[in-house]
Coordinates of C-alpha atoms and ligand atoms in Angstrom, one line a residue:
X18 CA -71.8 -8.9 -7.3
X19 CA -71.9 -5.6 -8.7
X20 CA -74.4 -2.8 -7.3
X21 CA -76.4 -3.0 -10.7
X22 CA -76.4 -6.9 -11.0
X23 CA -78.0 -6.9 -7.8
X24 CA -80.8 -4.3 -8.2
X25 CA -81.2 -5.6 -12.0
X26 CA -81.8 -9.1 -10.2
X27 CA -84.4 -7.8 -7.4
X28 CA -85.7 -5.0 -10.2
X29 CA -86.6 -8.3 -12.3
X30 CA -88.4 -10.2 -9.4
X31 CA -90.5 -7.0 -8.9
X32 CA -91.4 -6.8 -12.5
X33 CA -92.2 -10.5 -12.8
X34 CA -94.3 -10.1 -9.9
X35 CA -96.5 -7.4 -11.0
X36 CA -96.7 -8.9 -14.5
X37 CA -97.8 -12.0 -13.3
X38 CA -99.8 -10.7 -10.4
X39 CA -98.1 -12.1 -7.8
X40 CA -97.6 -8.9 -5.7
X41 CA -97.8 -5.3 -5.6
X42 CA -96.8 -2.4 -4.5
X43 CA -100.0 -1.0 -1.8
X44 CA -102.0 1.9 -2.9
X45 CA -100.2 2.1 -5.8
X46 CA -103.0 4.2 -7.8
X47 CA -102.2 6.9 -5.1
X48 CA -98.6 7.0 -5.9
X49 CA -97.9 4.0 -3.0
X50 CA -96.9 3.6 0.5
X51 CA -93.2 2.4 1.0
X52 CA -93.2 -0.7 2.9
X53 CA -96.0 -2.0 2.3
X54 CA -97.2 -4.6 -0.2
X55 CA -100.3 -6.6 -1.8
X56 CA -100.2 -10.0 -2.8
X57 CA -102.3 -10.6 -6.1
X58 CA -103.9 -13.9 -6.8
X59 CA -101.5 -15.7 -8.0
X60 CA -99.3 -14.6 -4.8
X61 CA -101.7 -15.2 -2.3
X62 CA -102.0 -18.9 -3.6
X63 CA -98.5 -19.3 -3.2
X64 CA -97.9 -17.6 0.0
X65 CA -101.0 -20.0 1.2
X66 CA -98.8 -22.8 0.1
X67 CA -95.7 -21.6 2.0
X68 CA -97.2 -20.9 4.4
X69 CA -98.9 -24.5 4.5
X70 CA -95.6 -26.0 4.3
X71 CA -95.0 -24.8 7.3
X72 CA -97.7 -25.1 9.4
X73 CA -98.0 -28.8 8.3
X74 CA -94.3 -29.8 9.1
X75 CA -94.5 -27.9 12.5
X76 CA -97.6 -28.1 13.7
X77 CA -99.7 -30.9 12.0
X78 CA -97.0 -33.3 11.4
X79 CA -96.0 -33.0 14.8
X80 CA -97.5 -34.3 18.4
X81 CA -95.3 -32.0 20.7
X82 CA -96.4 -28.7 19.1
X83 CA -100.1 -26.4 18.5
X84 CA -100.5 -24.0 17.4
X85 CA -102.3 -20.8 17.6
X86 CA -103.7 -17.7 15.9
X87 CA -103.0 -14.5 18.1
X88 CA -104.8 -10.9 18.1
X89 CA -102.8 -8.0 16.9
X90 CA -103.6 -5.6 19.5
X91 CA -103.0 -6.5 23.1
X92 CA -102.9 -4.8 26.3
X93 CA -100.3 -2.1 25.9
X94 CA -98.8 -3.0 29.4
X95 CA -97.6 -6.4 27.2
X96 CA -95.2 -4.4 25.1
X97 CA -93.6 -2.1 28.4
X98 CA -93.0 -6.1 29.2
X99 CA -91.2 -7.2 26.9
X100 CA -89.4 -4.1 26.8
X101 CA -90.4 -2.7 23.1
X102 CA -91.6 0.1 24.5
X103 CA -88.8 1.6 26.3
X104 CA -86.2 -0.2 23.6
X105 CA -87.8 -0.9 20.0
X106 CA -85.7 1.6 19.0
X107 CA -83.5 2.2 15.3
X108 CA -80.9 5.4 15.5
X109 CA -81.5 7.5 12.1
X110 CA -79.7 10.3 10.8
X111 CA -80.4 12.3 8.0
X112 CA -78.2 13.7 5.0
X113 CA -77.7 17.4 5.5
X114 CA -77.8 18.1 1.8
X115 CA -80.5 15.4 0.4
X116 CA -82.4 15.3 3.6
X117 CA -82.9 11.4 2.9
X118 CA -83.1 9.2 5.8
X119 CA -80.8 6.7 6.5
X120 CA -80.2 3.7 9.2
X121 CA -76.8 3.8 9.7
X122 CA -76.7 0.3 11.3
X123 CA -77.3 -0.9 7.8
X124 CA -75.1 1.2 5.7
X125 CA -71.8 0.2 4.3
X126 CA -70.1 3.1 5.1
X127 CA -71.8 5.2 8.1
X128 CA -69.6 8.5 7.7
X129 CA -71.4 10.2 4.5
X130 CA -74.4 9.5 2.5
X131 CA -74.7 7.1 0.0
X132 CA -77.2 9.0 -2.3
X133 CA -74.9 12.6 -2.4
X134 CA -71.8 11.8 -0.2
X135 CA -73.5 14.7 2.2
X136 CA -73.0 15.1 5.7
X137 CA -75.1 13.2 8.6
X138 CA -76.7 14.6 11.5
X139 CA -76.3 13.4 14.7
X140 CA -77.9 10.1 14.9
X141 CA -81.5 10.4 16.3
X142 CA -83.3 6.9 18.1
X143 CA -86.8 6.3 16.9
X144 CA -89.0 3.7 18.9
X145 CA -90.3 1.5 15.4
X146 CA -93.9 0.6 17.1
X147 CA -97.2 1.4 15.8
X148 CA -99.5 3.2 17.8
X149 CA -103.3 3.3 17.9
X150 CA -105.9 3.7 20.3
X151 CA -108.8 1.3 21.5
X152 CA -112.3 3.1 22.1
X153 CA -113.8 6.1 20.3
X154 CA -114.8 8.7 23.1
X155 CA -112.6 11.5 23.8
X156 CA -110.3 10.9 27.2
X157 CA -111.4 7.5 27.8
X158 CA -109.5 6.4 24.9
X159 CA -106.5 3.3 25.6
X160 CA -103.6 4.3 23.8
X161 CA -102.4 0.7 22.6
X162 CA -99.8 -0.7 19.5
X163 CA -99.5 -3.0 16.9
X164 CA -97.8 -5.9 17.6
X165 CA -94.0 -5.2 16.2
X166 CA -93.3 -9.5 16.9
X167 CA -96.0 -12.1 17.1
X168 CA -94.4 -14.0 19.2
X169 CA -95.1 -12.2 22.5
X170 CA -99.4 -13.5 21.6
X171 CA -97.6 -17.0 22.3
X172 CA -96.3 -16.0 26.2
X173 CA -99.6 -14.2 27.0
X174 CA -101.8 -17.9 25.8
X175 CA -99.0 -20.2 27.4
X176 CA -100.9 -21.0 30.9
X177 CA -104.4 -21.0 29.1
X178 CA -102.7 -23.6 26.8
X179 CA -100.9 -25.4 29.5
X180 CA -104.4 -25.5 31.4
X181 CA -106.8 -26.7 28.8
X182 CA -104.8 -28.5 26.1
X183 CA -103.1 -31.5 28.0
X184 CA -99.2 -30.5 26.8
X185 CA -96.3 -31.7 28.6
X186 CA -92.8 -30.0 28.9
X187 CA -90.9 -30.3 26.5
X188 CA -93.6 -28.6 23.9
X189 CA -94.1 -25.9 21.8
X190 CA -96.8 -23.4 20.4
X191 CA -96.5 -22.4 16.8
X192 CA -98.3 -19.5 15.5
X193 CA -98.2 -17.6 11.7
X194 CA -99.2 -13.7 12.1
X195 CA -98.5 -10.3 11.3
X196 CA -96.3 -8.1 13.0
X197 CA -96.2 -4.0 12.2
X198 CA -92.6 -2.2 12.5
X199 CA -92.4 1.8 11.4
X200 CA -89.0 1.0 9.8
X201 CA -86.7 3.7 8.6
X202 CA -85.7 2.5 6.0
X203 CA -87.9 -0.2 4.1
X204 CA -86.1 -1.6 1.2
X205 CA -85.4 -4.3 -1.2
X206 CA -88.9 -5.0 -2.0
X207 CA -90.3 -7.7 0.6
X208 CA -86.8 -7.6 2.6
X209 CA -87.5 -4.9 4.8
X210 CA -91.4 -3.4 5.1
X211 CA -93.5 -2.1 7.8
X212 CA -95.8 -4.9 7.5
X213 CA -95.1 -8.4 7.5
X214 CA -95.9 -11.8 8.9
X215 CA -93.5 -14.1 10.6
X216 CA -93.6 -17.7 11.7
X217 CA -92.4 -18.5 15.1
X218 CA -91.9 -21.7 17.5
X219 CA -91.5 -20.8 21.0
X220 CA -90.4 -24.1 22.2
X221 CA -90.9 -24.7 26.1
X222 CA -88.6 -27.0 27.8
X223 CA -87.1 -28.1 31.6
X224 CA -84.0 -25.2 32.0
X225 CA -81.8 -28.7 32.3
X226 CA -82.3 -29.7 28.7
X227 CA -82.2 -25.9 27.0
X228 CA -78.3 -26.8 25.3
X229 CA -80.0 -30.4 23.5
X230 CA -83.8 -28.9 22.4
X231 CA -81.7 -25.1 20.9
X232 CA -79.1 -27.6 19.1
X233 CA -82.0 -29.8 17.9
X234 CA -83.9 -26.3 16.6
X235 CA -81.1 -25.1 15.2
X236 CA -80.8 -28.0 12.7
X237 CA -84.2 -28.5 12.3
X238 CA -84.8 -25.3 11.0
X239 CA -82.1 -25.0 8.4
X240 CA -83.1 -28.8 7.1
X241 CA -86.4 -27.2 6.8
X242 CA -85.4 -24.6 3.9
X243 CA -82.8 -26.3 3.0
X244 CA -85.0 -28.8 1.2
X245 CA -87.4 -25.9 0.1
X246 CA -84.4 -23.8 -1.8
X247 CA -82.5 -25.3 -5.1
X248 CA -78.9 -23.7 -4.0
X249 CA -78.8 -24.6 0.1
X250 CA -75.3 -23.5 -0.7
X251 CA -76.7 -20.2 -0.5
X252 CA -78.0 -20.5 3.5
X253 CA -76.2 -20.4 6.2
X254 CA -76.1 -19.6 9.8
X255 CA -74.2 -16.5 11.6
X256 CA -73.3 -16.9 14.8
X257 CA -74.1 -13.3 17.1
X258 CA -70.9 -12.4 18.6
X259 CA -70.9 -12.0 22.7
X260 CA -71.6 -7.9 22.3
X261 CA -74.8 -8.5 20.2
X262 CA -76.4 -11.4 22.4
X263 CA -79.3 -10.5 24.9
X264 CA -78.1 -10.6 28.5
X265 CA -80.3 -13.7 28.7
X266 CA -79.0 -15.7 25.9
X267 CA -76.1 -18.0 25.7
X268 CA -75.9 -18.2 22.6
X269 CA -77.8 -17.2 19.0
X270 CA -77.6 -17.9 15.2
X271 CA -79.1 -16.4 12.4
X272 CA -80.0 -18.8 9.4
X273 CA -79.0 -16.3 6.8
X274 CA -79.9 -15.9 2.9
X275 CA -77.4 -14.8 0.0
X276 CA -79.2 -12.0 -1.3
X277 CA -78.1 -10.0 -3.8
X278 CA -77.0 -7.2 -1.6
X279 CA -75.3 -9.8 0.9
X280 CA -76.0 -12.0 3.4
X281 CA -79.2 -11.5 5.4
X282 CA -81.5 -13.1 7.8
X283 CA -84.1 -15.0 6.8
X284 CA -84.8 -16.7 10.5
X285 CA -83.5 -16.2 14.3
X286 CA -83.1 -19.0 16.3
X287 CA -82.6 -17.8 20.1
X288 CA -82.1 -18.3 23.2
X289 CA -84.8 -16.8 25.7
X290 CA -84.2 -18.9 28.8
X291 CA -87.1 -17.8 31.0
X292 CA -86.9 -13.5 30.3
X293 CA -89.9 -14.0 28.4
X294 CA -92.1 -15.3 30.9
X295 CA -90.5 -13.8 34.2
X296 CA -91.0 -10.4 32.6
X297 CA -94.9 -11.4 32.4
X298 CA -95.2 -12.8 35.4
X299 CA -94.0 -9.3 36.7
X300 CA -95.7 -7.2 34.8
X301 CA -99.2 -9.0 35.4
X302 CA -99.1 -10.2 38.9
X303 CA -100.3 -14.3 37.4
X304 CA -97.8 -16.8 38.0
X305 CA -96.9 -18.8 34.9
X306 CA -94.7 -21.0 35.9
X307 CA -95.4 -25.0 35.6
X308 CA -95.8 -28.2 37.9
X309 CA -94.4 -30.9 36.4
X310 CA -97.4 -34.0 36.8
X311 CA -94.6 -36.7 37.2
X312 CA -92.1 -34.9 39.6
X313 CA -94.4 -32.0 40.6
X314 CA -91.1 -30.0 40.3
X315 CA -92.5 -26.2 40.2
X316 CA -90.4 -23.9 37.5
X317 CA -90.4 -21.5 34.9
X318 CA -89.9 -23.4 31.4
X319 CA -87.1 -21.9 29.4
X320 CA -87.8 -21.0 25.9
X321 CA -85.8 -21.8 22.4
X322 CA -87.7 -19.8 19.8
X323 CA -86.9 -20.0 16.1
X324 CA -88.8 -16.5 14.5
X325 CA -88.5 -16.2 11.0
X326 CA -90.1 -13.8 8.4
X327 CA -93.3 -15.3 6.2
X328 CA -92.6 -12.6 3.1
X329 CA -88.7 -12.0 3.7
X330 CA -88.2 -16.3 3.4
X331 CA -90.7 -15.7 0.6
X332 CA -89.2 -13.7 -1.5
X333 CA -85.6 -15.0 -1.0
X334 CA -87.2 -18.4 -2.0
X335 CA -88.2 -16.3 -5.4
X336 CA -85.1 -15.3 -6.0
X337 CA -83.3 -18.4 -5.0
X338 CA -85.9 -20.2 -7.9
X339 CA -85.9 -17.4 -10.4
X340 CA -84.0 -18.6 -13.9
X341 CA -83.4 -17.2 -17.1
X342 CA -82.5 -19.4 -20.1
X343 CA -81.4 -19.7 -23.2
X344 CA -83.8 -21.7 -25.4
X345 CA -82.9 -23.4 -28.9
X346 CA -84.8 -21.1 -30.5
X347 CA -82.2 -18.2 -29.2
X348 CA -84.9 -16.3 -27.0
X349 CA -84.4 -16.0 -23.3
X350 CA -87.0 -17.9 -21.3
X351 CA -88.1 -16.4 -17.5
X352 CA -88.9 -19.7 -15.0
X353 CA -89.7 -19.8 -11.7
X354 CA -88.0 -23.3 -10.8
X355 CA -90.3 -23.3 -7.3
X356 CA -91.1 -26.3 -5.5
X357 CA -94.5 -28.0 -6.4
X358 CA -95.7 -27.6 -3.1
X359 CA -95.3 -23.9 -3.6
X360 CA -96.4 -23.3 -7.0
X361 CA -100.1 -21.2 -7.2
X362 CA -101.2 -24.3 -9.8
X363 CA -100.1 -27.5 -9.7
X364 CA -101.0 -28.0 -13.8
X365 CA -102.3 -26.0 -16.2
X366 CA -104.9 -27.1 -18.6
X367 CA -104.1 -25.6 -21.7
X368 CA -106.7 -26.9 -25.0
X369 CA -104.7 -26.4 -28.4
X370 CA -107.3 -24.2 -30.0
X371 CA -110.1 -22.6 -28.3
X372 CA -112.3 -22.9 -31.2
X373 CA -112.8 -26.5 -31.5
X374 CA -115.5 -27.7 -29.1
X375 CA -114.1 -31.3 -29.1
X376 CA -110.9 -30.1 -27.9
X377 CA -112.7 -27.5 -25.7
X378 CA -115.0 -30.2 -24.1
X379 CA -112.3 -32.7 -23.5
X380 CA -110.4 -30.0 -21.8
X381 CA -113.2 -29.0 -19.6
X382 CA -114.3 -32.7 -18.9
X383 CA -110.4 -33.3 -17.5
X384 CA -110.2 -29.9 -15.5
X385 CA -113.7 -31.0 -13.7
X386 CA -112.1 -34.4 -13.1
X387 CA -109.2 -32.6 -11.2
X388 CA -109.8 -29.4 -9.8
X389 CA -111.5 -30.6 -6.2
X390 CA -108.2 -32.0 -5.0
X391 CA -105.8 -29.7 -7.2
X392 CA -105.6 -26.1 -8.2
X393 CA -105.4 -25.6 -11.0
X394 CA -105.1 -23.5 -14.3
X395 CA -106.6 -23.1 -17.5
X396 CA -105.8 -20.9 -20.7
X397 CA -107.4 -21.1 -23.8
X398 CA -105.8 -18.1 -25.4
X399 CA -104.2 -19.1 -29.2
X400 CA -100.9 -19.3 -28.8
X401 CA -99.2 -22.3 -27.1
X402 CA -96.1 -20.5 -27.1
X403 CA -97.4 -17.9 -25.1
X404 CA -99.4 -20.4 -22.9
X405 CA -95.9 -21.6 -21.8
X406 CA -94.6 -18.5 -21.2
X407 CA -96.3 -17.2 -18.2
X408 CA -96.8 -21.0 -16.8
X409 CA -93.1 -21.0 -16.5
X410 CA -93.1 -17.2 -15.1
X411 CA -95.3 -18.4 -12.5
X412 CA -94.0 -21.4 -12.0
X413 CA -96.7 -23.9 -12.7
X414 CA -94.7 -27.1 -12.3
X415 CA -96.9 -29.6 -15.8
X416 CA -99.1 -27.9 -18.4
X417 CA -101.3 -30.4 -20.0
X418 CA -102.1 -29.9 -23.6
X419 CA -105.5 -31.2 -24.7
X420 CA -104.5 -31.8 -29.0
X421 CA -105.9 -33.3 -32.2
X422 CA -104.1 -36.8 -30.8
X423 CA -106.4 -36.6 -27.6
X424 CA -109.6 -36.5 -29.5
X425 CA -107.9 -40.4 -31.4
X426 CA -106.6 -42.0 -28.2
X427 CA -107.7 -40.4 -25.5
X428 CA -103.8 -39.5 -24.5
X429 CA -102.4 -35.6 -23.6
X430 CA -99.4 -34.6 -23.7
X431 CA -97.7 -33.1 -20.3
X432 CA -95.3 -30.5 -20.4
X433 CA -92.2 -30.0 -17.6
X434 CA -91.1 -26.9 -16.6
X435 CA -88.0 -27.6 -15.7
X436 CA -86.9 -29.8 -18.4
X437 CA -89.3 -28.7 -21.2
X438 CA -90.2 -32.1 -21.7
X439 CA -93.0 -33.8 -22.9
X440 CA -94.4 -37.3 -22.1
X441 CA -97.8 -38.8 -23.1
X442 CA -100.4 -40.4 -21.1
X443 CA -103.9 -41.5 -21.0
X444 CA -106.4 -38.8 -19.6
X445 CA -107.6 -41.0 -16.9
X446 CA -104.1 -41.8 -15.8
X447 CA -103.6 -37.8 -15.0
X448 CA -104.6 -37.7 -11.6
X449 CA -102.7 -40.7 -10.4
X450 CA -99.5 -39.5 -12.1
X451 CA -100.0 -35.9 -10.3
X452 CA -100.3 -37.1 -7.1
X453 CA -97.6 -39.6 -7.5
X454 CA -95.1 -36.2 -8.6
X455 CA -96.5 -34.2 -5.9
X456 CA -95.5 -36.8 -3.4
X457 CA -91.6 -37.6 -4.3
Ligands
ATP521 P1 -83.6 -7.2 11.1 O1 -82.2 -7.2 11.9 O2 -83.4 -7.6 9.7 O3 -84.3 -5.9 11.3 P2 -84.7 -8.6 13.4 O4 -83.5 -9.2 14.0 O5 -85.2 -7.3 14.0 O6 -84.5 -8.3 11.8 P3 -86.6 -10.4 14.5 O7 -87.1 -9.5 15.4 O8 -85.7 -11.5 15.0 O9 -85.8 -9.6 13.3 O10 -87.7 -11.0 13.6 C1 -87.8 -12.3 13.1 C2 -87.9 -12.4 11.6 O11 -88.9 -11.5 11.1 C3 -86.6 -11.9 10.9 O12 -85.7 -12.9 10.8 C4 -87.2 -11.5 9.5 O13 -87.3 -12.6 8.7 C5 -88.6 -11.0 9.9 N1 -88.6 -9.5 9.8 C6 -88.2 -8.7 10.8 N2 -88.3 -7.4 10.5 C7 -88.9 -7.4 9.2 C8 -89.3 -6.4 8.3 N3 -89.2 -5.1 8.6 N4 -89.8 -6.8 7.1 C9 -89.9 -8.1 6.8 N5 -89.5 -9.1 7.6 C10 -89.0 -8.8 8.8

């Protein structure tokens, strides 16, 4: 795809998301902050829902995995562990005539700027974590960070989980949080900022069965968004080649999204054997390993973890359901085809004029009737038109007109996004009918 196609694509997505108030740009009133970003209430309804989807299917759903919800800040000593502090590192140079910054890791062609065609400097390495310090007096501060991954919470609770929650190997602890990384170069919108969540699965099994459970995560994960994308022809996985795998790992595999600018990672799935823990264990004196209560073999479980980005999924599933079409009328119509599940309302209530009490009343009796076990809309601006409009632009799957016809027969009409639509059915029929779509 040509450069412009592809910023014209993601340029759209950021408008539409503004518009609609989906998300923003932070601090914008002040001019901004690059890589960082707000979700607005129709956003943070759908990024509930996503992130529902997931919990459900991988904690809820399932008897072999818990979850948990980790602190931010931990003791320092956890990230000289895991290694972040010596190497969370990105090299940077800079353009010797535009002074912009540049990753060259991530740039087509790493021998001139891509802004000025300047000259680089010498490539610089920059350790990404975010500092801070616990306690407010002078010289008895704790210099401490920012988690840059969740998942290391997950290691530091795995032997007060393994001693109070009754799990048996193989099982895995699920957690949803942010994660802070002072990237170079944030870009493409929710792609690449400096603060972000991520969803990960460390998954603990006996070092015998390591090959079968990382296959079996593998799959799992790309049948997970496969079924949450309309084009799964645009996911795949890449492999990492031998010189990019950590000594520890056999093997890895990116399930990767085809953005605009190319294909990039939406989820790692790897292979951790048992670094993660043996590095804790060393680095805190407590020995973590497990007794098997069957066997009473003694060992240190090996770990497949599948870590994956909350807002970079998020926004690739936005631009994987973002449509424009041409209507009969001639005029371009803007839809977000998103799952149900996903959508911020699951119907919008829409009565034909807002000056007709009967209509009005109707409207507002049916929106009572529904809205404890569904969110939902409701827009009784003039111009039905218009009420369509941004329903489809944020993706609102049914809009439910209350009319003229509802005050005679007690029917409404219901509206599809997708195919634009309309069927009629008794107004105490809508419920049933909404939970029977919901559920297919
Ligand atoms: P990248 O190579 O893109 O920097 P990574 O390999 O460092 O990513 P991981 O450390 O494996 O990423 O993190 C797991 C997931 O977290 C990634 O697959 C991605 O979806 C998400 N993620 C990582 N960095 C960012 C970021 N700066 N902004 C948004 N999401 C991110």
């Amino acid at each position: 795809m040509a450069e412009n196609n592809q910023n014209e694509l993601v340029a759209k997505i950021v408008s539409l998301c503004k518009r609609r108030g989906i998300i923003f740009q932070n601090s914008e009133i002040y001019g901004g902050v690059q890589g960082f970003y707000d979700y607005g209430p129709i956003g943070s309804l759908m990024k509930l829902n996503w992130k529902n989807i997931w919990w459900t299917d991988n904690v809820i759903k399932r008897r072999d995995v818990v979850g948990i919800d980790g602190s931010i800040i931990t003791h320092p000593t956890v990230w000289q562990a895991s290694g972040h502090v010596k190497n969370f590192a990105d090299i940077m140079v800079e353009c010797k005539s535009c002074h912009k910054r540049f990753r060259p890791d991530l740039l087509e062609d790493s021998s001139k700027c891509p802004e000025c065609g300047g000259q680089f400097t010498e490539g610089k390495k920059y350790n990404i974590l975010f500092e801070t310090e616990i306690g407010v007096i002078e010289g008895e501060k704790q210099h401490a960070y920012l988690r840059g991954e969740a998942c290391q919470t997950i290691y530091l609770d795995f032997k007060n989980i393994v001693d109070s929650c009754r799990v048996k190997i193989p099982f895995g602890i699920a957690q949803i949080g942010k994660a802070f990384r002072n990237e170079i170069t944030p870009k493409n919108f929710l792609y690449r900022t400096r603060e972000f969540e991520q969803w990960d699965i460390q998954y603990f099994v006996h070092p015998s069965e390591m090959d079968k459970w990382y296959e079996y995560w593998k799959a799992t994960r790309m049948a997970w968004y496969q079924k949450l994308f309309n084009h799964p022809e645009n996911l795949k996985f890449r492999e990492h080649d031998k010189d990019e795998l950590a000594f520890y790992a056999k093997k890895a595999f990116d399930i990767e999204y085809n953005a605009p600018w190319g294909w990039s990672e939406m989820e790692g799935i790897h292979w951790r054997s048992d670094y993660d823990l043996t590095q804790h264990s060393k680095f805190s004196g407590q020995d973590l390993s497990y007794t098997d209560p069957v066997t009473k073999e003694k060992y240190l479980p090996h770990i497949t973890e599948t870590s994956g980005g909350v807002d970079r999924s998020f926004f690739f599933m936005l631009l994987d359901a973002y449509q424009e079409e041409k209507t009969e009328s001639g005029d371009i119509r803007t839809v977000l085809k998103i799952k149900p599940q996903v959508a911020a309302y699951k119907i919008a209530i829409l009565p034909l004029a807002a000056n007709k009490p009967e209509l009005i009343d109707k409207a507002e009796a049916i929106f009572q009737n529904l809205n404890a076990k569904y969110s939902i809309d409701w827009d009784d601006s003039s111009n039905i038109g218009k009420k369509y409009r941004r329903q489809d632009e944020i993706g609102t799957p049914w809009c439910l007109v209350v009319d003229y016809q509802t005050l005679e027969d007690d029917t409404v009409s219901i509206r599809d996004r997708d195919t634009m639509k309309q069927i009629r059915i008794k107004s105490d029929e809508v419920d049933s009918w909404l939970e029977k779509q919901l559920n297919k």
